[in-house]
mmCIF file of N, CA and C in Angstrom:
data_model
loop_
_atom_site.group_PDB
_atom_site.id
_atom_site.type_symbol
_atom_site.label_atom_id
_atom_site.label_comp_id
_atom_site.label_asym_id
_atom_site.label_seq_id
_atom_site.Cartn_x
_atom_site.Cartn_y
_atom_site.Cartn_z
ATOM 1 N N UNK A 14 0.822 -1.196 0.014
ATOM 2 C CA UNK A 14 0.021 0.010 -0.006
ATOM 3 C C UNK A 14 0.826 1.286 0.027
ATOM 4 N N UNK A 15 0.722 2.078 -1.061
ATOM 5 C CA UNK A 15 1.572 3.242 -1.124
ATOM 6 C C UNK A 15 1.085 4.286 -0.138
ATOM 7 N N UNK A 16 1.892 4.864 0.778
ATOM 8 C CA UNK A 16 1.457 5.664 1.816
ATOM 9 C C UNK A 16 1.399 7.096 1.462
ATOM 10 N N UNK A 17 0.301 7.569 1.051
ATOM 11 C CA UNK A 17 0.105 8.987 0.642
ATOM 12 C C UNK A 17 -1.106 9.435 1.424
ATOM 13 N N UNK A 18 -1.058 10.696 1.884
ATOM 14 C CA UNK A 18 -2.174 11.267 2.672
ATOM 15 C C UNK A 18 -2.782 10.526 3.833
ATOM 16 N N UNK A 19 -1.835 9.988 4.581
ATOM 17 C CA UNK A 19 -2.228 9.242 5.737
ATOM 18 C C UNK A 19 -1.858 9.852 6.944
ATOM 19 N N UNK A 20 -2.876 10.074 7.913
ATOM 20 C CA UNK A 20 -2.726 10.728 9.309
ATOM 21 C C UNK A 20 -2.580 9.585 10.226
ATOM 22 N N UNK A 21 -1.387 9.450 10.879
ATOM 23 C CA UNK A 21 -1.177 8.354 11.718
ATOM 24 C C UNK A 21 -1.379 8.682 13.232
ATOM 25 N N UNK A 22 -2.178 7.921 13.909
ATOM 26 C CA UNK A 22 -2.364 8.129 15.338
ATOM 27 C C UNK A 22 -1.247 7.643 16.214
ATOM 28 N N UNK A 23 -1.274 7.972 17.399
ATOM 29 C CA UNK A 23 -0.220 7.613 18.356
ATOM 30 C C UNK A 23 0.093 5.981 18.389
ATOM 31 N N UNK A 24 -1.071 5.374 18.058
ATOM 32 C CA UNK A 24 -0.905 3.853 18.105
ATOM 33 C C UNK A 24 -0.261 3.381 16.889
ATOM 34 N N UNK A 25 0.186 4.223 15.945
ATOM 35 C CA UNK A 25 0.930 3.877 14.696
ATOM 36 C C UNK A 25 -0.137 3.387 13.594
ATOM 37 N N UNK A 26 -1.364 3.559 13.876
ATOM 38 C CA UNK A 26 -2.389 3.131 12.877
ATOM 39 C C UNK A 26 -3.031 4.568 12.299
ATOM 40 N N UNK A 27 -3.352 4.531 11.052
ATOM 41 C CA UNK A 27 -3.923 5.777 10.550
ATOM 42 C C UNK A 27 -5.327 5.987 11.031
ATOM 43 N N UNK A 28 -5.637 7.204 11.376
ATOM 44 C CA UNK A 28 -7.066 7.606 11.688
ATOM 45 C C UNK A 28 -7.847 8.061 10.442
ATOM 46 N N UNK A 29 -7.106 8.722 9.554
ATOM 47 C CA UNK A 29 -7.778 9.195 8.257
ATOM 48 C C UNK A 29 -6.853 9.098 7.261
ATOM 49 N N UNK A 30 -7.301 8.659 6.098
ATOM 50 C CA UNK A 30 -6.540 8.661 4.756
ATOM 51 C C UNK A 30 -7.141 9.655 3.803
ATOM 52 N N UNK A 31 -6.300 10.414 3.018
ATOM 53 C CA UNK A 31 -7.092 11.259 1.998
ATOM 54 C C UNK A 31 -6.318 10.921 0.666
ATOM 55 N N UNK A 32 -7.266 10.982 -0.276
ATOM 56 C CA UNK A 32 -6.759 10.755 -1.672
ATOM 57 C C UNK A 32 -7.364 11.916 -2.579
ATOM 58 N N UNK A 33 -6.452 12.800 -2.975
ATOM 59 C CA UNK A 33 -6.816 13.809 -3.775
ATOM 60 C C UNK A 33 -6.664 13.385 -5.283
ATOM 61 N N UNK A 34 -7.665 13.373 -5.944
ATOM 62 C CA UNK A 34 -7.775 12.712 -7.356
ATOM 63 C C UNK A 34 -7.959 11.287 -7.214
ATOM 64 N N UNK A 35 -8.952 10.838 -6.442
ATOM 65 C CA UNK A 35 -8.951 9.464 -5.851
ATOM 66 C C UNK A 35 -9.410 8.433 -7.175
ATOM 67 N N UNK A 36 -9.665 8.934 -8.489
ATOM 68 C CA UNK A 36 -10.154 8.090 -9.383
ATOM 69 C C UNK A 36 -11.150 7.042 -8.987
ATOM 70 N N UNK A 37 -11.107 5.847 -9.141
ATOM 71 C CA UNK A 37 -12.134 4.800 -8.953
ATOM 72 C C UNK A 37 -12.167 4.411 -7.456
ATOM 73 N N UNK A 38 -11.359 4.994 -6.691
ATOM 74 C CA UNK A 38 -11.486 4.768 -5.227
ATOM 75 C C UNK A 38 -10.637 3.581 -4.547
ATOM 76 N N UNK A 39 -9.968 2.840 -5.590
ATOM 77 C CA UNK A 39 -9.324 1.665 -5.167
ATOM 78 C C UNK A 39 -8.403 1.807 -4.152
ATOM 79 N N UNK A 40 -7.571 2.866 -3.955
ATOM 80 C CA UNK A 40 -6.626 3.072 -2.942
ATOM 81 C C UNK A 40 -7.337 3.371 -1.740
ATOM 82 N N UNK A 41 -8.346 4.133 -1.650
ATOM 83 C CA UNK A 41 -9.111 4.356 -0.387
ATOM 84 C C UNK A 41 -9.757 3.058 0.114
ATOM 85 N N UNK A 42 -10.257 2.286 -0.762
ATOM 86 C CA UNK A 42 -10.862 0.957 -0.361
ATOM 87 C C UNK A 42 -9.781 0.046 0.194
ATOM 88 N N UNK A 43 -8.613 0.094 -0.342
ATOM 89 C CA UNK A 43 -7.394 -0.727 0.212
ATOM 90 C C UNK A 43 -7.028 -0.248 1.509
ATOM 91 N N UNK A 44 -6.860 1.050 1.682
ATOM 92 C CA UNK A 44 -6.401 1.655 2.974
ATOM 93 C C UNK A 44 -7.374 1.410 4.049
ATOM 94 N N UNK A 45 -8.696 1.791 3.801
ATOM 95 C CA UNK A 45 -9.732 1.784 4.807
ATOM 96 C C UNK A 45 -9.947 0.316 5.216
ATOM 97 N N UNK A 46 -9.893 -0.582 4.226
ATOM 98 C CA UNK A 46 -10.043 -2.046 4.432
ATOM 99 C C UNK A 46 -8.887 -2.559 5.319
ATOM 100 N N UNK A 47 -7.704 -2.039 5.106
ATOM 101 C CA UNK A 47 -6.556 -2.630 5.668
ATOM 102 C C UNK A 47 -6.469 -2.089 7.174
ATOM 103 N N UNK A 48 -6.684 -0.655 7.240
ATOM 104 C CA UNK A 48 -6.389 -0.191 8.484
ATOM 105 C C UNK A 48 -7.702 0.202 9.374
ATOM 106 N N UNK A 49 -8.837 -0.081 8.671
ATOM 107 C CA UNK A 49 -10.190 0.181 9.508
ATOM 108 C C UNK A 49 -10.291 1.694 9.972
ATOM 109 N N UNK A 50 -9.816 2.630 9.041
ATOM 110 C CA UNK A 50 -9.799 4.014 9.282
ATOM 111 C C UNK A 50 -10.830 4.795 8.392
ATOM 112 N N UNK A 51 -10.984 5.873 8.523
ATOM 113 C CA UNK A 51 -12.022 6.801 7.795
ATOM 114 C C UNK A 51 -11.070 7.362 6.496
ATOM 115 N N UNK A 52 -11.750 7.442 5.369
ATOM 116 C CA UNK A 52 -11.112 7.977 4.300
ATOM 117 C C UNK A 52 -11.952 9.131 3.538
ATOM 118 N N UNK A 53 -11.151 9.949 2.954
ATOM 119 C CA UNK A 53 -11.864 11.114 2.201
ATOM 120 C C UNK A 53 -11.101 11.147 0.878
ATOM 121 N N UNK A 54 -11.974 11.273 -0.199
ATOM 122 C CA UNK A 54 -11.357 11.415 -1.473
ATOM 123 C C UNK A 54 -12.142 12.453 -2.340
ATOM 124 N N UNK A 55 -11.269 13.088 -3.249
ATOM 125 C CA UNK A 55 -11.625 14.091 -4.119
ATOM 126 C C UNK A 55 -11.423 13.655 -5.575
ATOM 127 N N UNK A 56 -12.483 13.959 -6.446
ATOM 128 C CA UNK A 56 -12.217 13.528 -7.799
ATOM 129 C C UNK A 56 -12.978 14.657 -8.571
ATOM 130 N N UNK A 57 -12.508 15.037 -9.701
ATOM 131 C CA UNK A 57 -13.103 16.133 -10.431
ATOM 132 C C UNK A 57 -14.059 15.477 -11.500
ATOM 133 N N UNK A 58 -13.734 14.447 -12.095
ATOM 134 C CA UNK A 58 -14.530 13.840 -13.187
ATOM 135 C C UNK A 58 -15.830 13.041 -12.592
ATOM 136 N N UNK A 59 -16.896 13.613 -13.053
ATOM 137 C CA UNK A 59 -18.158 12.927 -12.465
ATOM 138 C C UNK A 59 -18.385 11.468 -12.794
ATOM 139 N N UNK A 60 -17.930 11.037 -13.958
ATOM 140 C CA UNK A 60 -18.260 9.553 -14.316
ATOM 141 C C UNK A 60 -17.205 8.793 -13.512
ATOM 142 N N UNK A 61 -16.074 9.173 -13.290
ATOM 143 C CA UNK A 61 -15.125 8.311 -12.489
ATOM 144 C C UNK A 61 -15.502 8.388 -11.067
ATOM 145 N N UNK A 62 -15.958 9.548 -10.578
ATOM 146 C CA UNK A 62 -16.511 9.635 -9.173
ATOM 147 C C UNK A 62 -17.699 8.660 -8.902
ATOM 148 N N UNK A 63 -18.558 8.609 -10.068
ATOM 149 C CA UNK A 63 -19.636 7.615 -9.912
ATOM 150 C C UNK A 63 -19.122 6.257 -9.810
ATOM 151 N N UNK A 64 -18.120 5.907 -10.549
ATOM 152 C CA UNK A 64 -17.492 4.564 -10.347
ATOM 153 C C UNK A 64 -16.844 4.388 -9.009
ATOM 154 N N UNK A 65 -16.307 5.303 -8.447
ATOM 155 C CA UNK A 65 -15.697 5.212 -7.126
ATOM 156 C C UNK A 65 -16.823 4.960 -6.197
ATOM 157 N N UNK A 66 -17.908 5.616 -6.307
ATOM 158 C CA UNK A 66 -18.982 5.478 -5.264
ATOM 159 C C UNK A 66 -19.534 4.069 -5.434
ATOM 160 N N UNK A 67 -19.572 3.468 -6.643
ATOM 161 C CA UNK A 67 -20.028 2.080 -6.834
ATOM 162 C C UNK A 67 -19.051 1.160 -6.212
ATOM 163 N N UNK A 68 -17.794 1.349 -6.418
ATOM 164 C CA UNK A 68 -16.714 0.533 -5.840
ATOM 165 C C UNK A 68 -16.660 0.568 -4.334
ATOM 166 N N UNK A 69 -16.895 1.677 -3.869
ATOM 167 C CA UNK A 69 -16.866 1.799 -2.440
ATOM 168 C C UNK A 69 -18.087 1.122 -1.772
ATOM 169 N N UNK A 70 -19.234 1.216 -2.292
ATOM 170 C CA UNK A 70 -20.463 0.657 -1.912
ATOM 171 C C UNK A 70 -20.294 -0.915 -2.071
ATOM 172 N N UNK A 71 -19.681 -1.373 -3.087
ATOM 173 C CA UNK A 71 -19.438 -2.866 -3.410
ATOM 174 C C UNK A 71 -18.545 -3.348 -2.207
ATOM 175 N N UNK A 72 -17.646 -2.505 -1.844
ATOM 176 C CA UNK A 72 -16.606 -3.044 -0.820
ATOM 177 C C UNK A 72 -17.329 -2.826 0.547
ATOM 178 N N UNK A 73 -18.393 -2.336 0.706
ATOM 179 C CA UNK A 73 -19.144 -2.256 2.051
ATOM 180 C C UNK A 73 -18.456 -1.066 2.957
ATOM 181 N N UNK A 74 -17.892 -0.053 2.320
ATOM 182 C CA UNK A 74 -17.202 1.049 2.977
ATOM 183 C C UNK A 74 -17.895 2.326 2.981
ATOM 184 N N UNK A 75 -19.098 2.428 2.586
ATOM 185 C CA UNK A 75 -19.691 3.724 2.387
ATOM 186 C C UNK A 75 -19.923 4.487 3.664
ATOM 187 N N UNK A 76 -19.777 3.902 4.863
ATOM 188 C CA UNK A 76 -19.826 4.580 6.135
ATOM 189 C C UNK A 76 -18.486 5.081 6.600
ATOM 190 N N UNK A 77 -17.513 4.486 5.935
ATOM 191 C CA UNK A 77 -16.068 5.068 6.251
ATOM 192 C C UNK A 77 -15.444 5.899 5.209
ATOM 193 N N UNK A 78 -15.996 6.031 4.012
ATOM 194 C CA UNK A 78 -15.272 6.775 3.111
ATOM 195 C C UNK A 78 -16.247 7.899 2.530
ATOM 196 N N UNK A 79 -15.860 9.114 2.638
ATOM 197 C CA UNK A 79 -16.686 10.372 1.916
ATOM 198 C C UNK A 79 -15.892 10.727 0.806
ATOM 199 N N UNK A 80 -16.672 11.071 -0.267
ATOM 200 C CA UNK A 80 -16.302 11.571 -1.614
ATOM 201 C C UNK A 80 -16.703 12.857 -1.844
ATOM 202 N N UNK A 81 -16.011 13.660 -2.587
ATOM 203 C CA UNK A 81 -16.385 15.097 -2.947
ATOM 204 C C UNK A 81 -15.977 15.125 -4.484
ATOM 205 N N UNK A 82 -16.932 15.806 -5.232
ATOM 206 C CA UNK A 82 -16.522 16.210 -6.551
ATOM 207 C C UNK A 82 -15.943 17.510 -6.480
ATOM 208 N N UNK A 83 -14.647 17.729 -6.476
ATOM 209 C CA UNK A 83 -14.078 19.019 -6.424
ATOM 210 C C UNK A 83 -12.620 18.914 -7.237
ATOM 211 N N UNK A 84 -12.053 20.177 -7.440
ATOM 212 C CA UNK A 84 -10.804 20.283 -7.962
ATOM 213 C C UNK A 84 -9.809 20.621 -6.744
ATOM 214 N N UNK A 85 -9.033 19.596 -6.329
ATOM 215 C CA UNK A 85 -8.117 19.948 -5.083
ATOM 216 C C UNK A 85 -7.127 21.095 -5.388
ATOM 217 N N UNK A 86 -6.970 21.439 -6.660
ATOM 218 C CA UNK A 86 -6.121 22.535 -7.001
ATOM 219 C C UNK A 86 -6.644 23.997 -6.860
ATOM 220 N N UNK A 87 -8.034 23.975 -6.757
ATOM 221 C CA UNK A 87 -8.720 25.261 -6.583
ATOM 222 C C UNK A 87 -8.640 25.848 -5.290
ATOM 223 N N UNK A 88 -9.009 27.000 -5.081
ATOM 224 C CA UNK A 88 -9.060 27.604 -3.797
ATOM 225 C C UNK A 88 -10.279 27.218 -2.960
ATOM 226 N N UNK A 89 -11.304 26.672 -3.631
ATOM 227 C CA UNK A 89 -12.519 26.318 -3.021
ATOM 228 C C UNK A 89 -12.363 25.146 -1.948
ATOM 229 N N UNK A 90 -12.948 25.312 -0.886
ATOM 230 C CA UNK A 90 -12.866 24.293 0.196
ATOM 231 C C UNK A 90 -13.704 22.959 -0.272
ATOM 232 N N UNK A 91 -13.263 21.838 -0.102
ATOM 233 C CA UNK A 91 -14.075 20.645 -0.512
ATOM 234 C C UNK A 91 -15.326 20.631 0.443
ATOM 235 N N UNK A 92 -16.449 19.888 -0.170
ATOM 236 C CA UNK A 92 -17.640 19.730 0.513
ATOM 237 C C UNK A 92 -17.890 18.263 0.712
ATOM 238 N N UNK A 93 -17.438 17.661 1.818
ATOM 239 C CA UNK A 93 -17.618 16.258 1.957
ATOM 240 C C UNK A 93 -18.968 15.771 2.496
ATOM 241 N N UNK A 94 -19.953 16.981 2.750
ATOM 242 C CA UNK A 94 -21.209 16.647 3.154
ATOM 243 C C UNK A 94 -22.156 16.259 2.123
ATOM 244 N N UNK A 95 -21.817 16.123 0.866
ATOM 245 C CA UNK A 95 -22.680 15.870 -0.341
ATOM 246 C C UNK A 95 -23.081 14.470 -0.273
#
């Protein structure tokens, strides 16, 4: 598992993982499945984001992973409440 965007707790386990430009969500699925943590992902392309949502739902991780359709390079803050 490539370690990018991981916030590690004092126990050495990640509390939150973030994937900016998360694509189909496979990295978030792998990280949250392996570590039992919360994940946040951003993706600009709506078709790819829809695929990520389906993949996350299929993995049973919808309660653990939040996605947002945003451009992480913009100054606008992401909205993970969507």
